[in-house]
XYZ file of C-alpha atoms in Angstrom:
612
model
C 47.055 66.505 90.651
C 43.945 67.111 88.603
C 42.141 64.274 86.715
C 43.055 65.775 83.276
C 46.750 65.994 84.246
C 46.692 62.372 85.420
C 45.122 61.192 82.177
C 47.732 62.966 80.135
C 50.480 61.467 82.200
C 48.929 57.995 81.769
C 48.855 58.378 77.996
C 52.471 59.535 77.988
C 53.488 56.576 80.085
C 51.773 54.088 77.701
C 53.135 55.614 74.587
C 56.594 55.749 76.053
C 56.365 52.031 77.053
C 55.166 50.934 73.642
C 57.831 52.908 71.814
C 60.539 51.526 74.087
C 59.439 47.944 73.524
C 59.379 48.342 69.795
C 62.824 50.016 69.715
C 64.209 47.199 71.864
C 63.594 44.646 69.058
C 66.714 44.202 66.884
C 66.597 43.875 63.134
C 65.866 40.211 62.220
C 68.485 38.307 60.296
C 71.261 40.995 60.594
C 74.313 41.024 62.778
C 74.675 44.782 62.246
C 71.329 46.451 61.461
C 71.554 48.633 58.355
C 68.992 51.343 57.570
C 67.044 51.017 54.388
C 65.392 54.446 54.781
C 66.228 57.483 52.568
C 68.696 60.087 53.965
C 67.135 62.115 56.714
C 65.000 59.273 58.112
C 66.016 57.347 61.111
C 68.357 60.025 62.471
C 68.699 60.167 66.249
C 65.891 62.149 67.799
C 66.274 64.539 70.708
C 66.136 62.931 74.136
C 62.621 62.774 75.570
C 61.617 64.890 78.453
C 62.137 63.413 81.949
C 58.437 62.925 82.495
C 58.052 60.810 79.328
C 61.219 58.769 79.889
C 60.648 57.887 83.576
C 59.182 54.321 83.248
C 62.083 53.092 80.991
C 60.227 49.859 80.010
C 62.972 48.777 77.639
C 65.234 47.949 80.651
C 63.103 44.991 81.606
C 62.680 41.585 80.087
C 59.227 40.841 78.472
C 56.803 38.522 80.176
C 57.380 34.817 79.747
C 54.982 32.602 77.710
C 53.862 30.739 80.823
C 52.287 33.915 82.300
C 48.540 34.385 81.958
C 47.347 36.081 78.836
C 44.622 38.735 79.054
C 41.279 37.864 77.473
C 40.722 39.047 73.836
C 38.534 41.883 74.966
C 41.384 43.402 77.022
C 44.507 44.751 75.421
C 47.714 43.040 76.705
C 49.634 45.127 79.169
C 52.957 46.538 77.911
C 54.250 47.281 81.395
C 57.693 45.824 82.201
C 57.877 42.547 84.130
C 57.621 43.205 87.814
C 55.854 46.530 87.412
C 52.141 47.137 87.386
C 50.444 48.742 84.425
C 49.953 52.475 85.011
C 46.660 53.359 86.638
C 44.496 56.312 85.819
C 45.660 57.861 89.120
C 49.191 56.620 89.896
C 50.181 57.265 93.420
C 53.866 56.495 93.169
C 56.517 56.971 90.462
C 58.522 53.950 89.127
C 61.846 53.422 90.799
C 64.687 55.141 89.075
C 66.940 52.113 89.702
C 66.820 49.726 86.722
C 68.394 46.330 85.930
C 70.599 45.763 82.862
C 68.782 45.043 79.556
C 67.749 41.467 78.998
C 67.650 39.681 75.640
C 64.383 39.982 73.846
C 62.348 36.831 74.103
C 60.504 36.695 70.774
C 58.639 33.508 71.708
C 57.057 35.479 74.543
C 55.872 38.100 72.119
C 54.413 35.428 69.810
C 52.551 33.828 72.764
C 51.317 37.125 74.122
C 50.102 38.405 70.774
C 48.405 35.081 69.752
C 44.726 35.039 70.641
C 43.599 32.190 72.855
C 41.408 30.703 70.165
C 44.380 30.446 67.733
C 46.554 28.320 70.074
C 46.299 24.646 69.346
C 45.787 22.417 72.252
C 47.966 19.299 72.843
C 44.965 17.499 74.272
C 43.709 16.820 70.666
C 46.306 16.828 67.876
C 45.935 15.882 64.239
C 45.435 16.969 60.672
C 41.974 15.692 59.572
C 38.691 14.523 60.936
C 35.752 12.400 59.807
C 34.616 14.967 57.151
C 38.030 14.501 55.485
C 37.875 10.728 55.667
C 39.916 10.342 58.792
C 38.867 8.747 62.099
C 37.139 10.436 64.932
C 38.671 11.912 68.139
C 38.232 8.679 70.092
C 39.967 6.448 67.558
C 42.424 5.146 70.231
C 39.925 5.125 73.023
C 41.336 4.218 76.394
C 44.494 2.589 75.035
C 47.703 3.371 76.822
C 49.709 5.842 74.801
C 52.972 4.198 75.727
C 51.721 0.864 74.269
C 50.707 2.680 71.011
C 54.096 4.485 70.741
C 55.925 1.193 71.108
C 53.857 -0.344 68.317
C 54.644 2.577 66.057
C 58.343 2.377 66.853
C 58.506 -1.250 66.104
C 56.412 -1.260 62.936
C 58.566 -2.170 59.924
C 57.148 -0.343 56.896
C 55.960 -0.895 54.199
C 53.420 -3.613 54.988
C 52.056 -6.196 52.603
C 48.594 -4.721 52.094
C 47.782 -1.499 50.167
C 44.480 -1.109 51.999
C 45.995 -1.592 55.448
C 48.440 1.132 54.527
C 45.611 3.462 53.448
C 43.606 2.985 56.635
C 46.767 3.282 58.748
C 47.440 6.694 57.176
C 43.903 7.765 58.009
C 44.383 6.685 61.584
C 47.726 8.433 62.046
C 46.496 11.722 60.473
C 43.265 11.785 62.504
C 42.675 14.610 64.947
C 42.487 12.348 68.035
C 42.462 12.850 71.773
C 45.954 12.341 73.221
C 45.998 8.895 74.869
C 46.799 8.585 78.517
C 50.421 8.265 79.578
C 52.008 10.347 76.847
C 52.277 14.030 75.825
C 50.427 15.364 72.783
C 53.572 16.582 71.103
C 55.412 13.271 71.535
C 52.451 11.272 70.335
C 52.285 13.465 67.215
C 55.995 13.012 66.758
C 55.668 9.244 66.687
C 52.868 9.445 64.181
C 54.839 11.740 61.925
C 57.930 9.513 62.088
C 55.938 6.408 61.214
C 54.366 8.219 58.245
C 57.878 9.160 57.064
C 59.002 5.604 57.200
C 55.912 4.551 55.263
C 56.867 6.885 52.414
C 54.027 9.305 53.307
C 56.251 12.430 53.326
C 53.591 15.042 52.836
C 51.317 13.520 55.480
C 54.310 13.344 57.864
C 55.057 17.034 57.308
C 51.386 17.936 57.937
C 51.392 16.013 61.179
C 54.633 17.726 62.321
C 53.065 21.121 61.566
C 49.919 20.226 63.536
C 51.887 21.111 66.691
C 52.849 24.721 67.418
C 56.630 25.105 67.404
C 56.540 26.581 70.872
C 55.269 23.182 72.110
C 57.941 21.143 70.357
C 59.736 18.460 72.457
C 63.065 16.904 71.603
C 61.238 13.986 69.924
C 59.047 16.440 67.903
C 62.163 18.323 66.753
C 63.650 15.031 65.363
C 60.385 13.997 63.669
C 59.913 17.440 62.140
C 63.459 17.346 60.776
C 62.868 13.957 59.093
C 59.530 15.017 57.578
C 61.044 18.214 56.175
C 63.885 16.252 54.566
C 61.564 13.624 53.206
C 59.527 16.282 51.369
C 62.691 18.173 50.227
C 61.221 21.276 51.829
C 64.103 23.060 53.539
C 61.862 26.064 54.319
C 59.715 23.832 56.568
C 62.635 23.776 59.019
C 62.724 27.515 59.477
C 59.903 28.046 62.079
C 61.705 25.842 64.507
C 65.336 26.308 63.361
C 66.409 28.635 66.160
C 64.847 26.582 68.930
C 66.172 23.367 67.458
C 69.704 24.727 67.174
C 69.591 25.834 70.823
C 69.089 22.131 71.880
C 72.446 21.291 70.571
C 71.509 17.591 70.146
C 70.936 17.427 66.435
C 73.538 18.728 63.937
C 70.902 19.115 61.321
C 69.171 21.900 63.310
C 72.465 23.728 63.682
C 72.811 23.609 59.908
C 69.120 24.530 59.524
C 69.800 27.856 61.305
C 72.355 28.808 58.678
C 70.155 27.528 55.837
C 67.165 29.520 56.983
C 69.249 32.662 57.347
C 70.216 32.203 53.687
C 66.661 31.525 52.556
C 65.456 34.656 54.384
C 67.747 36.793 52.270
C 70.453 37.575 54.854
C 73.671 36.023 53.560
C 75.614 38.257 55.993
C 74.299 36.111 58.756
C 74.229 32.764 56.908
C 77.887 32.769 55.906
C 79.371 33.088 59.377
C 77.020 30.375 60.615
C 78.123 28.093 57.797
C 81.803 28.783 58.472
C 81.358 28.071 62.157
C 79.597 24.795 61.350
C 82.449 23.714 59.104
C 85.136 24.828 61.548
C 83.589 22.983 64.483
C 82.991 19.781 62.505
C 79.142 19.971 62.510
C 79.086 19.073 58.806
C 81.587 18.497 56.078
C 81.966 17.029 52.584
C 78.821 16.728 50.523
C 76.645 17.282 53.551
C 78.120 20.757 54.016
C 78.043 21.558 50.281
C 74.388 20.645 49.924
C 73.514 22.849 52.874
C 75.554 25.677 51.396
C 73.802 25.290 48.088
C 70.372 25.488 49.798
C 71.441 28.576 51.809
C 72.574 30.186 48.622
C 69.238 29.702 46.987
C 67.752 32.584 48.913
C 67.568 36.194 47.699
C 71.094 37.769 47.422
C 72.685 34.372 47.815
C 75.180 35.040 45.054
C 77.009 31.718 45.243
C 77.293 28.691 43.016
C 78.074 25.316 44.534
C 78.889 22.282 42.458
C 77.762 18.937 43.832
C 79.695 15.785 42.891
C 78.602 12.355 44.116
C 81.676 10.317 43.160
C 82.874 9.760 46.710
C 79.421 9.177 48.180
C 78.598 5.565 48.866
C 75.139 5.802 50.502
C 72.148 8.106 50.602
C 70.991 9.651 53.869
C 67.871 11.625 54.643
C 69.879 14.769 54.884
C 71.475 14.258 51.412
C 68.137 13.356 49.861
C 66.280 16.315 51.356
C 68.960 18.939 50.484
C 69.470 17.612 47.017
C 65.728 17.569 46.318
C 65.319 21.074 47.701
C 67.768 22.438 45.120
C 66.954 20.213 42.213
C 70.240 18.329 42.324
C 69.965 15.010 40.554
C 70.715 11.988 42.751
C 72.603 9.106 41.065
C 70.585 6.080 40.296
C 73.213 3.858 42.042
C 72.353 5.551 45.342
C 68.619 5.431 44.852
C 68.608 1.698 44.112
C 70.116 0.897 47.490
C 68.056 3.458 49.470
C 65.207 2.701 51.941
C 61.838 1.711 50.334
C 60.462 4.938 51.900
C 62.524 6.966 49.465
C 60.474 5.585 46.618
C 57.316 7.059 48.225
C 59.074 10.343 48.897
C 60.002 10.719 45.230
C 56.569 9.706 44.040
C 55.091 12.539 46.056
C 57.796 15.140 45.141
C 56.402 17.955 43.010
C 59.901 19.061 42.004
C 60.729 15.895 40.051
C 59.988 15.495 36.370
C 56.890 13.352 35.754
C 59.056 10.780 33.939
C 61.380 10.462 36.896
C 58.333 10.016 39.216
C 56.586 7.427 36.989
C 58.563 4.334 37.892
C 58.424 4.889 41.613
C 54.838 6.236 41.433
C 53.489 2.827 40.411
C 55.188 1.186 43.388
C 53.766 3.915 45.591
C 50.270 3.273 44.287
C 50.684 -0.468 45.027
C 51.583 0.439 48.615
C 48.673 2.820 49.123
C 50.706 6.073 48.973
C 49.196 7.243 45.730
C 45.542 6.849 44.650
C 44.485 5.565 41.309
C 43.376 9.052 40.246
C 46.759 10.560 41.219
C 48.585 7.882 39.152
C 46.369 8.618 36.102
C 47.033 12.344 36.460
C 50.817 11.673 36.470
C 50.582 9.690 33.165
C 48.298 12.331 31.708
C 50.999 14.915 32.363
C 53.516 12.689 30.566
C 51.136 12.235 27.663
C 50.655 16.000 27.366
C 54.406 16.651 27.296
C 56.569 17.320 24.301
C 58.827 14.293 24.646
C 56.881 11.270 23.490
C 59.801 8.810 23.631
C 60.557 6.241 26.206
C 58.655 3.567 28.103
C 56.686 6.061 30.195
C 55.254 7.769 27.046
C 54.150 4.295 25.772
C 52.321 3.515 28.977
C 50.653 6.940 28.851
C 49.434 6.235 25.322
C 48.026 2.859 26.208
C 46.300 4.388 29.204
C 44.705 7.024 27.001
C 43.576 4.288 24.637
C 42.086 2.388 27.561
C 39.954 5.425 28.366
C 39.298 6.965 24.946
C 39.448 4.019 22.571
C 36.743 4.079 19.826
C 35.087 0.896 21.072
C 35.086 -1.515 23.962
C 37.327 -4.071 22.191
C 40.060 -1.401 21.595
C 39.891 -0.237 25.194
C 40.059 -3.780 26.557
C 43.078 -4.597 24.323
C 44.861 -1.492 25.760
C 44.086 -2.709 29.271
C 45.535 -6.149 28.501
C 48.789 -4.540 27.185
C 49.073 -2.588 30.409
C 48.408 -5.630 32.585
C 50.777 -8.024 30.760
C 53.908 -5.854 30.742
C 55.069 -5.844 34.415
C 57.295 -8.795 35.489
C 56.819 -8.587 39.247
C 53.800 -9.142 41.458
C 53.950 -5.587 42.872
C 54.220 -4.175 39.358
C 51.238 -6.139 38.124
C 49.125 -4.986 41.069
C 50.155 -1.429 40.425
C 48.796 -1.671 36.888
C 45.499 -2.862 38.288
C 45.395 0.309 40.441
C 46.398 2.427 37.443
C 43.598 1.040 35.285
C 40.692 0.916 37.819
C 38.818 3.793 36.273
C 39.321 2.543 32.774
C 38.170 -0.970 33.696
C 34.953 0.548 35.134
C 34.148 1.953 31.712
C 34.179 -1.449 29.980
C 30.597 -2.570 29.264
C 29.398 -6.021 30.389
C 28.312 -6.758 26.805
C 31.990 -7.186 25.767
C 32.622 -10.599 24.243
C 35.205 -12.793 26.013
C 36.286 -10.231 28.643
C 39.033 -10.862 31.183
C 36.562 -10.726 34.044
C 39.032 -11.684 36.766
C 41.408 -8.792 36.051
C 38.591 -6.345 35.279
C 37.032 -6.978 38.683
C 40.440 -6.967 40.453
C 41.344 -3.618 38.859
C 38.116 -1.968 39.887
C 38.315 -3.291 43.524
C 41.946 -2.271 43.889
C 40.626 1.323 43.993
C 37.510 0.481 45.958
C 35.123 0.763 42.961
C 32.722 -1.959 44.228
C 29.558 -0.644 42.617
C 30.863 -0.821 39.074
C 32.498 -4.164 39.793
C 29.177 -5.679 40.962
C 27.816 -5.163 37.421
C 29.787 -8.271 36.491
C 28.183 -10.414 39.224
C 26.037 -12.432 36.768
C 28.980 -12.721 34.301
C 31.473 -14.245 36.668
C 31.458 -18.033 36.691
C 31.095 -19.834 40.001
C 34.464 -20.759 41.505
C 36.476 -18.131 39.576
C 38.596 -15.331 41.120
C 36.041 -12.725 40.015
C 33.221 -14.769 41.635
C 35.182 -14.971 44.984
C 36.037 -11.316 44.975
C 32.485 -10.232 44.169
C 31.178 -12.547 46.884
C 33.335 -10.766 49.380
C 32.047 -7.264 48.505
C 28.430 -8.070 47.637
C 26.225 -6.892 50.541
C 23.348 -8.905 49.164
C 25.252 -12.203 49.120
C 23.655 -14.608 51.576
C 25.521 -16.519 54.257
C 27.741 -19.079 52.640
C 28.455 -22.708 53.613
C 31.752 -24.427 53.545
C 30.485 -26.174 50.412
C 30.261 -22.765 48.660
C 33.899 -22.018 49.769
C 35.193 -25.384 48.577
C 33.743 -24.612 45.142
C 36.330 -21.821 44.735
C 39.291 -22.936 42.745
C 41.113 -19.775 41.958
C 43.574 -19.456 39.039
C 47.253 -20.098 39.886
C 46.304 -21.636 43.242
C 48.134 -24.923 43.240
C 48.847 -24.654 46.989
C 45.244 -23.811 47.944
C 46.386 -20.580 49.607
C 43.714 -18.438 47.845
C 40.958 -20.795 49.029
C 42.135 -20.607 52.593
C 42.311 -16.823 52.279
C 38.801 -16.699 50.927
C 37.511 -18.861 53.772
C 39.344 -16.823 56.427
C 37.958 -13.518 55.000
C 34.404 -14.838 54.807
C 34.617 -16.134 58.327
C 36.049 -12.872 59.656
C 33.400 -10.832 57.876
C 30.659 -12.903 59.569
C 29.449 -14.325 56.331
C 29.381 -17.938 57.689
C 27.695 -19.544 60.625
C 29.735 -20.699 63.624
C 29.307 -24.351 62.712
C 30.408 -23.832 59.117
C 33.398 -21.792 60.314
C 34.570 -24.665 62.601
C 33.929 -27.208 59.843
C 35.904 -25.228 57.272
C 38.758 -24.482 59.637
C 39.154 -28.249 60.354
C 38.986 -29.135 56.613
C 41.552 -26.536 55.650
C 43.862 -26.972 58.609
C 43.526 -23.490 59.886
C 43.923 -22.642 63.511
C 41.804 -19.517 63.646
C 40.850 -20.089 67.324
C 44.427 -20.224 68.509
C 45.453 -17.228 70.592
C 48.690 -15.284 71.091
C 49.513 -11.838 72.408
C 48.735 -10.207 69.058
C 45.331 -11.866 68.596
C 44.349 -10.986 72.179
C 45.402 -7.381 71.700
C 43.494 -6.865 68.449
C 40.420 -8.628 69.858
C 40.503 -6.438 72.889
C 40.855 -3.288 70.800
C 37.814 -4.400 68.812
C 35.736 -5.055 71.969
C 36.696 -1.612 73.275
C 35.741 -0.064 69.914
C 39.124 1.459 69.257
C 39.448 1.571 65.403
C 42.825 3.344 65.519
C 44.309 0.722 67.752
C 42.796 -1.996 65.577
C 44.381 -0.609 62.406
C 47.759 -0.189 64.060
C 47.662 -3.794 65.240
C 46.533 -4.888 61.733
C 49.691 -3.277 60.306
C 51.775 -5.100 62.919
C 50.319 -8.324 61.668
C 51.218 -7.598 58.064
C 54.922 -6.681 58.460
C 56.128 -8.352 55.354
C 56.626 -7.262 51.725
C 54.917 -10.141 50.099
C 51.344 -11.450 50.537
C 52.717 -15.034 50.667
C 54.099 -14.091 54.035
C 50.634 -13.297 55.407
C 48.791 -16.211 56.954
C 45.118 -16.851 56.485
C 44.695 -16.706 60.301
C 46.036 -13.155 60.255
C 43.496 -12.193 57.559
C 40.759 -13.697 59.672
C 41.576 -11.712 62.780
C 42.134 -8.438 60.859
C 38.869 -8.647 59.026
C 36.939 -9.673 62.073
C 38.349 -6.791 64.108
C 37.771 -4.213 61.436
C 34.222 -5.421 60.901
C 33.566 -5.205 64.672
C 34.598 -1.514 64.802
C 32.472 -0.428 61.815
C 35.068 -0.680 59.116
C 33.492 -3.483 57.089
C 34.227 -1.791 53.779
C 37.962 -1.632 54.431
C 37.909 -5.215 55.700
C 36.297 -6.338 52.421
C 38.901 -4.534 50.357
C 41.735 -6.153 52.343
C 40.132 -9.552 51.733
C 39.825 -8.884 47.999
C 43.433 -7.788 47.911
C 44.464 -11.119 49.419
C 42.972 -12.932 46.432
C 43.994 -10.548 43.692
C 47.682 -10.337 44.772
C 48.396 -14.060 45.288
């Protein structure tokens, strides 16, 4: 055979192989493929010549994802599994005996077509890095991953401190090296699930999506399902719906397959799947109706489903997620008794009306889920709306006056109205977060200012530089003086005499003074002798050890900021600051200061004073 003839045969073989593989792929989302081409197109073509049809690559199953992928500079081979790619001078013809057609493995095609650089490694998984404000790759250092996972599983969120929640979110979202003893996907799943329980729905979804769906483990499937439901994003289930349904362990994934078929505009496939799910008892009642409504929201859905909550006595994640995805209003009686995390989910939901988000948004801001700027933006949207009735509109007007009042006195009066209205401690602290930016605009020349709350408002959002402008105005021993002493880098080392001068407002039990001392000692702002003297005078046992103190001290010595933050959250598993001991604040601030997070430690110390 001449060289020219061999080359022609090689080209024919490759073209025939490529066409056969393409023709082997069925139409996605259809049980019976229907042609959408004009008449005359897609008609059967004459049978190819024997020479072109000899390889029959369609008869073989495609390569599995675990097989080696050619480098980017070399085109992937389209030869059938078990057969070599045709050479320029083939010596033997492929065997005419073929095996029956095997199902097309689409995951194998995805893996084979994805360049090496686009595949995400499980050795380092996360969403953000230091440029985005998150921690570095070695945040968990040499800590045992199994120990970290147990801590995440046992953490009861939300915790007492807004600032502990903020730094915990940064640690969980960080693009970190997978700790020893665990897999990258499972470790990401634990982080996503903890974020979901904290109310951080969008962060949880981002973490779940940081792992390629081909690498999902059973634990990752569960975490991804919860994150998608928390965000009310039914479409987020679709990339993993088929693989999740094949596991057969979670009914939600079986329903997700039908939902995603409907969302993709193929009701002919969605309806039989829904009918099968109802017939086999996978879902029923309102759970089935909500899924049916979501599936019908896709193109060509053509179905209207009425949702009635009369017989529903509790709210589940499935019911919340499906209702939010379709804009179905959830009764207030169900929301009142729901998990605290639901309040964070609703605060972050872009589908809810700003008025509906306002009440839960303030609580979310107090817990560190929303920033001060995000809360101001929400009330700005309410202020710009057409409906100016209701309590939310009144808050928005006062907030606008606090920013744009004609003089400092008018702005300060608007701030006082906002601060005085809430009746709960969490509500009052939320208003400090809301007004942080407005408080920073108040000049120090204002007569008779409420310095304590002005400083507390600014520091609730971390605005320490504007707050320090009031340093000379704060009287010694006041709340403002103590908070500014904590954040002032120029403040000299204090003695116990300075600490004892602090007599904070509303501190009949002396808890604020003990918190102030514990924070100053943890931040290294007192000598060893003064720390011992103050601890004895105040009756604090800061030198007493237990398993928690030893663990957080070891993490600090090993310079593991992620582990330190996780253990700090473990130490603050209470909804009220009165449940946090001064000894706990001492160990947390000392550990954070040791791993280079002195700024966050100061904000936690300030929060201890402003929230008691």
